Amino acid sequence: MAGPKTREAHHAGEVVDINSATIDELMAAGGLHLAQASAVIEARPLASWREVARLPGFDPETISRLRAGRLEIRTL
């Protein structure tokens, strides 16, 4: 069964906020592994990609891919 419209929209290709996305949304929109998505959730709120890059499992190539993809960082 589908979730709320915001969840459906995320899976439809819209941009996902790294600070409010569910673990499933982080994995689907960002292509993150479970450990990476969990690290993001534990470290929230994140204010910049530099902060994300300090998390375990995030190398420069991963950060570049995320920045070019459907994840964004909205400041709180």
PDB file of N, CA and C in Angstrom, residues 6-76:
ATOM      1  N   THR A   6       3.652  12.666   0.006  1.00  0.00           N
ATOM      2  CA  THR A   6       5.048  13.105   0.008  1.00  0.00           C
ATOM      3  C   THR A   6       5.969  11.920  -0.193  1.00  0.00           C
ATOM      4  N   ARG A   7       5.639  10.779   0.365  1.00  0.00           N
ATOM      5  CA  ARG A   7       6.461   9.590   0.190  1.00  0.00           C
ATOM      6  C   ARG A   7       6.387   9.116  -1.254  1.00  0.00           C
ATOM      7  N   GLU A   8       5.190   9.117  -1.848  1.00  0.00           N
ATOM      8  CA  GLU A   8       5.036   8.714  -3.235  1.00  0.00           C
ATOM      9  C   GLU A   8       5.821   9.641  -4.154  1.00  0.00           C
ATOM     10  N   ALA A   9       5.783  10.933  -3.888  1.00  0.00           N
ATOM     11  CA  ALA A   9       6.483  11.906  -4.724  1.00  0.00           C
ATOM     12  C   ALA A   9       7.982  11.639  -4.705  1.00  0.00           C
ATOM     13  N   HIS A  10       8.521  11.307  -3.531  1.00  0.00           N
ATOM     14  CA  HIS A  10       9.951  11.030  -3.442  1.00  0.00           C
ATOM     15  C   HIS A  10      10.332   9.872  -4.338  1.00  0.00           C
ATOM     16  N   HIS A  11       9.509   8.874  -4.392  1.00  0.00           N
ATOM     17  CA  HIS A  11       9.815   7.722  -5.224  1.00  0.00           C
ATOM     18  C   HIS A  11       9.553   7.996  -6.693  1.00  0.00           C
ATOM     19  N   ALA A  12       8.862   9.090  -6.982  1.00  0.00           N
ATOM     20  CA  ALA A  12       8.544   9.423  -8.369  1.00  0.00           C
ATOM     21  C   ALA A  12       9.637  10.268  -9.010  1.00  0.00           C
ATOM     22  N   GLY A  13      10.736  10.523  -8.317  1.00  0.00           N
ATOM     23  CA  GLY A  13      11.849  11.234  -8.912  1.00  0.00           C
ATOM     24  C   GLY A  13      12.062  12.639  -8.396  1.00  0.00           C
ATOM     25  N   GLU A  14      11.287  13.071  -7.412  1.00  0.00           N
ATOM     26  CA  GLU A  14      11.483  14.409  -6.863  1.00  0.00           C
ATOM     27  C   GLU A  14      12.682  14.424  -5.925  1.00  0.00           C
ATOM     28  N   VAL A  15      13.147  15.622  -5.643  1.00  0.00           N
ATOM     29  CA  VAL A  15      14.293  15.813  -4.750  1.00  0.00           C
ATOM     30  C   VAL A  15      13.896  15.445  -3.326  1.00  0.00           C
ATOM     31  N   VAL A  16      14.817  14.815  -2.621  1.00  0.00           N
ATOM     32  CA  VAL A  16      14.589  14.363  -1.257  1.00  0.00           C
ATOM     33  C   VAL A  16      15.532  15.114  -0.328  1.00  0.00           C
ATOM     34  N   ASP A  17      14.988  15.639   0.767  1.00  0.00           N
ATOM     35  CA  ASP A  17      15.794  16.342   1.765  1.00  0.00           C
ATOM     36  C   ASP A  17      16.481  15.329   2.662  1.00  0.00           C
ATOM     37  N   ILE A  18      17.782  15.398   2.729  1.00  0.00           N
ATOM     38  CA  ILE A  18      18.572  14.456   3.518  1.00  0.00           C
ATOM     39  C   ILE A  18      18.237  14.536   5.006  1.00  0.00           C
ATOM     40  N   ASN A  19      17.741  15.680   5.454  1.00  0.00           N
ATOM     41  CA  ASN A  19      17.427  15.866   6.870  1.00  0.00           C
ATOM     42  C   ASN A  19      16.044  15.390   7.271  1.00  0.00           C
ATOM     43  N   SER A  20      15.187  15.050   6.324  1.00  0.00           N
ATOM     44  CA  SER A  20      13.852  14.582   6.683  1.00  0.00           C
ATOM     45  C   SER A  20      13.460  13.268   6.024  1.00  0.00           C
ATOM     46  N   ALA A  21      14.278  12.764   5.132  1.00  0.00           N
ATOM     47  CA  ALA A  21      13.965  11.525   4.426  1.00  0.00           C
ATOM     48  C   ALA A  21      14.010  10.327   5.374  1.00  0.00           C
ATOM     49  N   THR A  22      13.185   9.346   5.073  1.00  0.00           N
ATOM     50  CA  THR A  22      13.225   8.093   5.815  1.00  0.00           C
ATOM     51  C   THR A  22      14.446   7.296   5.359  1.00  0.00           C
ATOM     52  N   ILE A  23      14.750   6.251   6.086  1.00  0.00           N
ATOM     53  CA  ILE A  23      15.885   5.411   5.698  1.00  0.00           C
ATOM     54  C   ILE A  23      15.656   4.812   4.311  1.00  0.00           C
ATOM     55  N   ASP A  24      14.428   4.411   4.026  1.00  0.00           N
ATOM     56  CA  ASP A  24      14.106   3.851   2.705  1.00  0.00           C
ATOM     57  C   ASP A  24      14.269   4.892   1.604  1.00  0.00           C
ATOM     58  N   GLU A  25      13.875   6.128   1.879  1.00  0.00           N
ATOM     59  CA  GLU A  25      14.017   7.198   0.885  1.00  0.00           C
ATOM     60  C   GLU A  25      15.482   7.520   0.628  1.00  0.00           C
ATOM     61  N   LEU A  26      16.289   7.519   1.665  1.00  0.00           N
ATOM     62  CA  LEU A  26      17.720   7.757   1.484  1.00  0.00           C
ATOM     63  C   LEU A  26      18.343   6.666   0.623  1.00  0.00           C
ATOM     64  N   MET A  27      17.927   5.453   0.859  1.00  0.00           N
ATOM     65  CA  MET A  27      18.472   4.343   0.094  1.00  0.00           C
ATOM     66  C   MET A  27      17.986   4.382  -1.361  1.00  0.00           C
ATOM     67  N   ALA A  28      16.721   4.724  -1.574  1.00  0.00           N
ATOM     68  CA  ALA A  28      16.168   4.754  -2.935  1.00  0.00           C
ATOM     69  C   ALA A  28      16.644   5.970  -3.717  1.00  0.00           C
ATOM     70  N   ALA A  29      16.555   7.148  -3.127  1.00  0.00           N
ATOM     71  CA  ALA A  29      16.887   8.379  -3.844  1.00  0.00           C
ATOM     72  C   ALA A  29      18.385   8.591  -3.957  1.00  0.00           C
ATOM     73  N   GLY A  30      19.127   8.176  -2.939  1.00  0.00           N
ATOM     74  CA  GLY A  30      20.566   8.416  -2.940  1.00  0.00           C
ATOM     75  C   GLY A  30      21.400   7.211  -3.292  1.00  0.00           C
ATOM     76  N   GLY A  31      20.763   6.061  -3.359  1.00  0.00           N
ATOM     77  CA  GLY A  31      21.517   4.847  -3.633  1.00  0.00           C
ATOM     78  C   GLY A  31      22.442   4.472  -2.485  1.00  0.00           C
ATOM     79  N   LEU A  32      22.061   4.881  -1.278  1.00  0.00           N
ATOM     80  CA  LEU A  32      22.889   4.590  -0.111  1.00  0.00           C
ATOM     81  C   LEU A  32      22.677   3.166   0.367  1.00  0.00           C
ATOM     82  N   HIS A  33      23.693   2.623   0.994  1.00  0.00           N
ATOM     83  CA  HIS A  33      23.582   1.329   1.666  1.00  0.00           C
ATOM     84  C   HIS A  33      22.937   1.579   3.025  1.00  0.00           C
ATOM     85  N   LEU A  34      22.444   0.537   3.647  1.00  0.00           N
ATOM     86  CA  LEU A  34      21.790   0.649   4.941  1.00  0.00           C
ATOM     87  C   LEU A  34      22.676   1.350   5.975  1.00  0.00           C
ATOM     88  N   ALA A  35      23.956   0.991   6.029  1.00  0.00           N
ATOM     89  CA  ALA A  35      24.866   1.597   7.012  1.00  0.00           C
ATOM     90  C   ALA A  35      25.041   3.095   6.752  1.00  0.00           C
ATOM     91  N   GLN A  36      25.121   3.491   5.482  1.00  0.00           N
ATOM     92  CA  GLN A  36      25.260   4.914   5.149  1.00  0.00           C
ATOM     93  C   GLN A  36      23.995   5.684   5.513  1.00  0.00           C
ATOM     94  N   ALA A  37      22.852   5.151   5.151  1.00  0.00           N
ATOM     95  CA  ALA A  37      21.583   5.821   5.456  1.00  0.00           C
ATOM     96  C   ALA A  37      21.400   5.940   6.966  1.00  0.00           C
ATOM     97  N   SER A  38      21.768   4.912   7.694  1.00  0.00           N
ATOM     98  CA  SER A  38      21.679   4.950   9.160  1.00  0.00           C
ATOM     99  C   SER A  38      22.598   6.017   9.738  1.00  0.00           C
ATOM    100  N   ALA A  39      23.803   6.147   9.179  1.00  0.00           N
ATOM    101  CA  ALA A  39      24.751   7.161   9.650  1.00  0.00           C
ATOM    102  C   ALA A  39      24.202   8.566   9.430  1.00  0.00           C
ATOM    103  N   VAL A  40      23.547   8.775   8.298  1.00  0.00           N
ATOM    104  CA  VAL A  40      22.932  10.082   8.007  1.00  0.00           C
ATOM    105  C   VAL A  40      21.873  10.388   9.047  1.00  0.00           C
ATOM    106  N   ILE A  41      20.994   9.434   9.309  1.00  0.00           N
ATOM    107  CA  ILE A  41      19.906   9.655  10.258  1.00  0.00           C
ATOM    108  C   ILE A  41      20.447   9.930  11.657  1.00  0.00           C
ATOM    109  N   GLU A  42      21.478   9.205  12.067  1.00  0.00           N
ATOM    110  CA  GLU A  42      22.076   9.403  13.398  1.00  0.00           C
ATOM    111  C   GLU A  42      22.723  10.778  13.543  1.00  0.00           C
ATOM    112  N   ALA A  43      23.254  11.318  12.449  1.00  0.00           N
ATOM    113  CA  ALA A  43      24.006  12.575  12.499  1.00  0.00           C
ATOM    114  C   ALA A  43      23.143  13.817  12.291  1.00  0.00           C
ATOM    115  N   ARG A  44      21.890  13.657  11.989  1.00  0.00           N
ATOM    116  CA  ARG A  44      21.033  14.811  11.701  1.00  0.00           C
ATOM    117  C   ARG A  44      20.945  15.759  12.875  1.00  0.00           C
ATOM    118  N   PRO A  45      20.752  17.040  12.615  1.00  0.00           N
ATOM    119  CA  PRO A  45      20.644  17.674  11.304  1.00  0.00           C
ATOM    120  C   PRO A  45      22.014  17.925  10.694  1.00  0.00           C
ATOM    121  N   LEU A  46      22.070  17.810   9.395  1.00  0.00           N
ATOM    122  CA  LEU A  46      23.293  18.062   8.635  1.00  0.00           C
ATOM    123  C   LEU A  46      23.125  19.374   7.878  1.00  0.00           C
ATOM    124  N   ALA A  47      24.128  20.235   7.948  1.00  0.00           N
ATOM    125  CA  ALA A  47      24.014  21.558   7.346  1.00  0.00           C
ATOM    126  C   ALA A  47      24.755  21.692   6.024  1.00  0.00           C
ATOM    127  N   SER A  48      25.634  20.725   5.704  1.00  0.00           N
ATOM    128  CA  SER A  48      26.420  20.848   4.476  1.00  0.00           C
ATOM    129  C   SER A  48      26.896  19.479   4.004  1.00  0.00           C
ATOM    130  N   TRP A  49      27.303  19.425   2.745  1.00  0.00           N
ATOM    131  CA  TRP A  49      27.871  18.192   2.199  1.00  0.00           C
ATOM    132  C   TRP A  49      29.194  17.876   2.877  1.00  0.00           C
ATOM    133  N   ARG A  50      29.884  18.888   3.365  1.00  0.00           N
ATOM    134  CA  ARG A  50      31.142  18.669   4.099  1.00  0.00           C
ATOM    135  C   ARG A  50      30.873  17.831   5.359  1.00  0.00           C
ATOM    136  N   GLU A  51      29.757  18.110   6.038  1.00  0.00           N
ATOM    137  CA  GLU A  51      29.388  17.318   7.216  1.00  0.00           C
ATOM    138  C   GLU A  51      29.062  15.873   6.818  1.00  0.00           C
ATOM    139  N   VAL A  52      28.371  15.701   5.713  1.00  0.00           N
ATOM    140  CA  VAL A  52      28.048  14.355   5.232  1.00  0.00           C
ATOM    141  C   VAL A  52      29.342  13.600   4.911  1.00  0.00           C
ATOM    142  N   ALA A  53      30.299  14.288   4.310  1.00  0.00           N
ATOM    143  CA  ALA A  53      31.567  13.660   3.921  1.00  0.00           C
ATOM    144  C   ALA A  53      32.349  13.137   5.127  1.00  0.00           C
ATOM    145  N   ARG A  54      32.086  13.659   6.301  1.00  0.00           N
ATOM    146  CA  ARG A  54      32.784  13.208   7.513  1.00  0.00           C
ATOM    147  C   ARG A  54      32.184  11.916   8.079  1.00  0.00           C
ATOM    148  N   LEU A  55      31.027  11.527   7.597  1.00  0.00           N
ATOM    149  CA  LEU A  55      30.377  10.323   8.104  1.00  0.00           C
ATOM    150  C   LEU A  55      31.080   9.079   7.561  1.00  0.00           C
ATOM    151  N   PRO A  56      31.024   7.971   8.313  1.00  0.00           N
ATOM    152  CA  PRO A  56      31.669   6.743   7.833  1.00  0.00           C
ATOM    153  C   PRO A  56      31.005   6.233   6.549  1.00  0.00           C
ATOM    154  N   GLY A  57      31.841   5.840   5.603  1.00  0.00           N
ATOM    155  CA  GLY A  57      31.337   5.266   4.361  1.00  0.00           C
ATOM    156  C   GLY A  57      31.056   6.262   3.251  1.00  0.00           C
ATOM    157  N   PHE A  58      31.427   7.531   3.454  1.00  0.00           N
ATOM    158  CA  PHE A  58      31.172   8.565   2.451  1.00  0.00           C
ATOM    159  C   PHE A  58      32.490   9.102   1.905  1.00  0.00           C
ATOM    160  N   ASP A  59      32.907   8.570   0.759  1.00  0.00           N
ATOM    161  CA  ASP A  59      34.126   9.040   0.117  1.00  0.00           C
ATOM    162  C   ASP A  59      33.770  10.160  -0.870  1.00  0.00           C
ATOM    163  N   PRO A  60      34.765  10.850  -1.424  1.00  0.00           N
ATOM    164  CA  PRO A  60      34.486  11.959  -2.343  1.00  0.00           C
ATOM    165  C   PRO A  60      33.612  11.566  -3.543  1.00  0.00           C
ATOM    166  N   GLU A  61      33.810  10.367  -4.059  1.00  0.00           N
ATOM    167  CA  GLU A  61      33.001   9.922  -5.198  1.00  0.00           C
ATOM    168  C   GLU A  61      31.525   9.785  -4.809  1.00  0.00           C
ATOM    169  N   THR A  62      31.268   9.257  -3.623  1.00  0.00           N
ATOM    170  CA  THR A  62      29.892   9.115  -3.143  1.00  0.00           C
ATOM    171  C   THR A  62      29.252  10.483  -2.962  1.00  0.00           C
ATOM    172  N   ILE A  63      29.981  11.407  -2.385  1.00  0.00           N
ATOM    173  CA  ILE A  63      29.448  12.759  -2.174  1.00  0.00           C
ATOM    174  C   ILE A  63      29.130  13.411  -3.516  1.00  0.00           C
ATOM    175  N   SER A  64      30.002  13.283  -4.478  1.00  0.00           N
ATOM    176  CA  SER A  64      29.749  13.853  -5.811  1.00  0.00           C
ATOM    177  C   SER A  64      28.492  13.266  -6.432  1.00  0.00           C
ATOM    178  N   ARG A  65      28.313  11.959  -6.295  1.00  0.00           N
ATOM    179  CA  ARG A  65      27.127  11.293  -6.844  1.00  0.00           C
ATOM    180  C   ARG A  65      25.864  11.778  -6.147  1.00  0.00           C
ATOM    181  N   LEU A  66      25.929  11.924  -4.840  1.00  0.00           N
ATOM    182  CA  LEU A  66      24.762  12.386  -4.086  1.00  0.00           C
ATOM    183  C   LEU A  66      24.388  13.821  -4.451  1.00  0.00           C
ATOM    184  N   ARG A  67      25.393  14.675  -4.566  1.00  0.00           N
ATOM    185  CA  ARG A  67      25.137  16.082  -4.903  1.00  0.00           C
ATOM    186  C   ARG A  67      24.516  16.227  -6.284  1.00  0.00           C
ATOM    187  N   ALA A  68      24.891  15.339  -7.198  1.00  0.00           N
ATOM    188  CA  ALA A  68      24.372  15.403  -8.569  1.00  0.00           C
ATOM    189  C   ALA A  68      23.025  14.703  -8.704  1.00  0.00           C
ATOM    190  N   GLY A  69      22.618  13.984  -7.677  1.00  0.00           N
ATOM    191  CA  GLY A  69      21.392  13.195  -7.741  1.00  0.00           C
ATOM    192  C   GLY A  69      20.186  13.895  -7.145  1.00  0.00           C
ATOM    193  N   ARG A  70      19.344  13.091  -6.517  1.00  0.00           N
ATOM    194  CA  ARG A  70      18.059  13.585  -6.027  1.00  0.00           C
ATOM    195  C   ARG A  70      18.068  13.978  -4.544  1.00  0.00           C
ATOM    196  N   LEU A  71      19.201  13.940  -3.887  1.00  0.00           N
ATOM    197  CA  LEU A  71      19.260  14.356  -2.489  1.00  0.00           C
ATOM    198  C   LEU A  71      19.721  15.803  -2.406  1.00  0.00           C
ATOM    199  N   GLU A  72      19.146  16.509  -1.459  1.00  0.00           N
ATOM    200  CA  GLU A  72      19.599  17.876  -1.177  1.00  0.00           C
ATOM    201  C   GLU A  72      19.609  18.080   0.318  1.00  0.00           C
ATOM    202  N   ILE A  73      20.315  19.110   0.727  1.00  0.00           N
ATOM    203  CA  ILE A  73      20.365  19.463   2.142  1.00  0.00           C
ATOM    204  C   ILE A  73      19.634  20.792   2.304  1.00  0.00           C
ATOM    205  N   ARG A  74      18.538  20.724   3.018  1.00  0.00           N
ATOM    206  CA  ARG A  74      17.796  21.948   3.339  1.00  0.00           C
ATOM    207  C   ARG A  74      18.171  22.320   4.754  1.00  0.00           C
ATOM    208  N   THR A  75      18.537  23.559   4.944  1.00  0.00           N
ATOM    209  CA  THR A  75      18.908  24.003   6.285  1.00  0.00           C
ATOM    210  C   THR A  75      17.651  24.150   7.115  1.00  0.00           C
ATOM    211  N   LEU A  76      17.775  23.806   8.373  1.00  0.00           N
ATOM    212  CA  LEU A  76      16.636  23.828   9.275  1.00  0.00           C
ATOM    213  C   LEU A  76      16.447  25.173   9.916  1.00  0.00           C
TER     214      LEU A  76
END
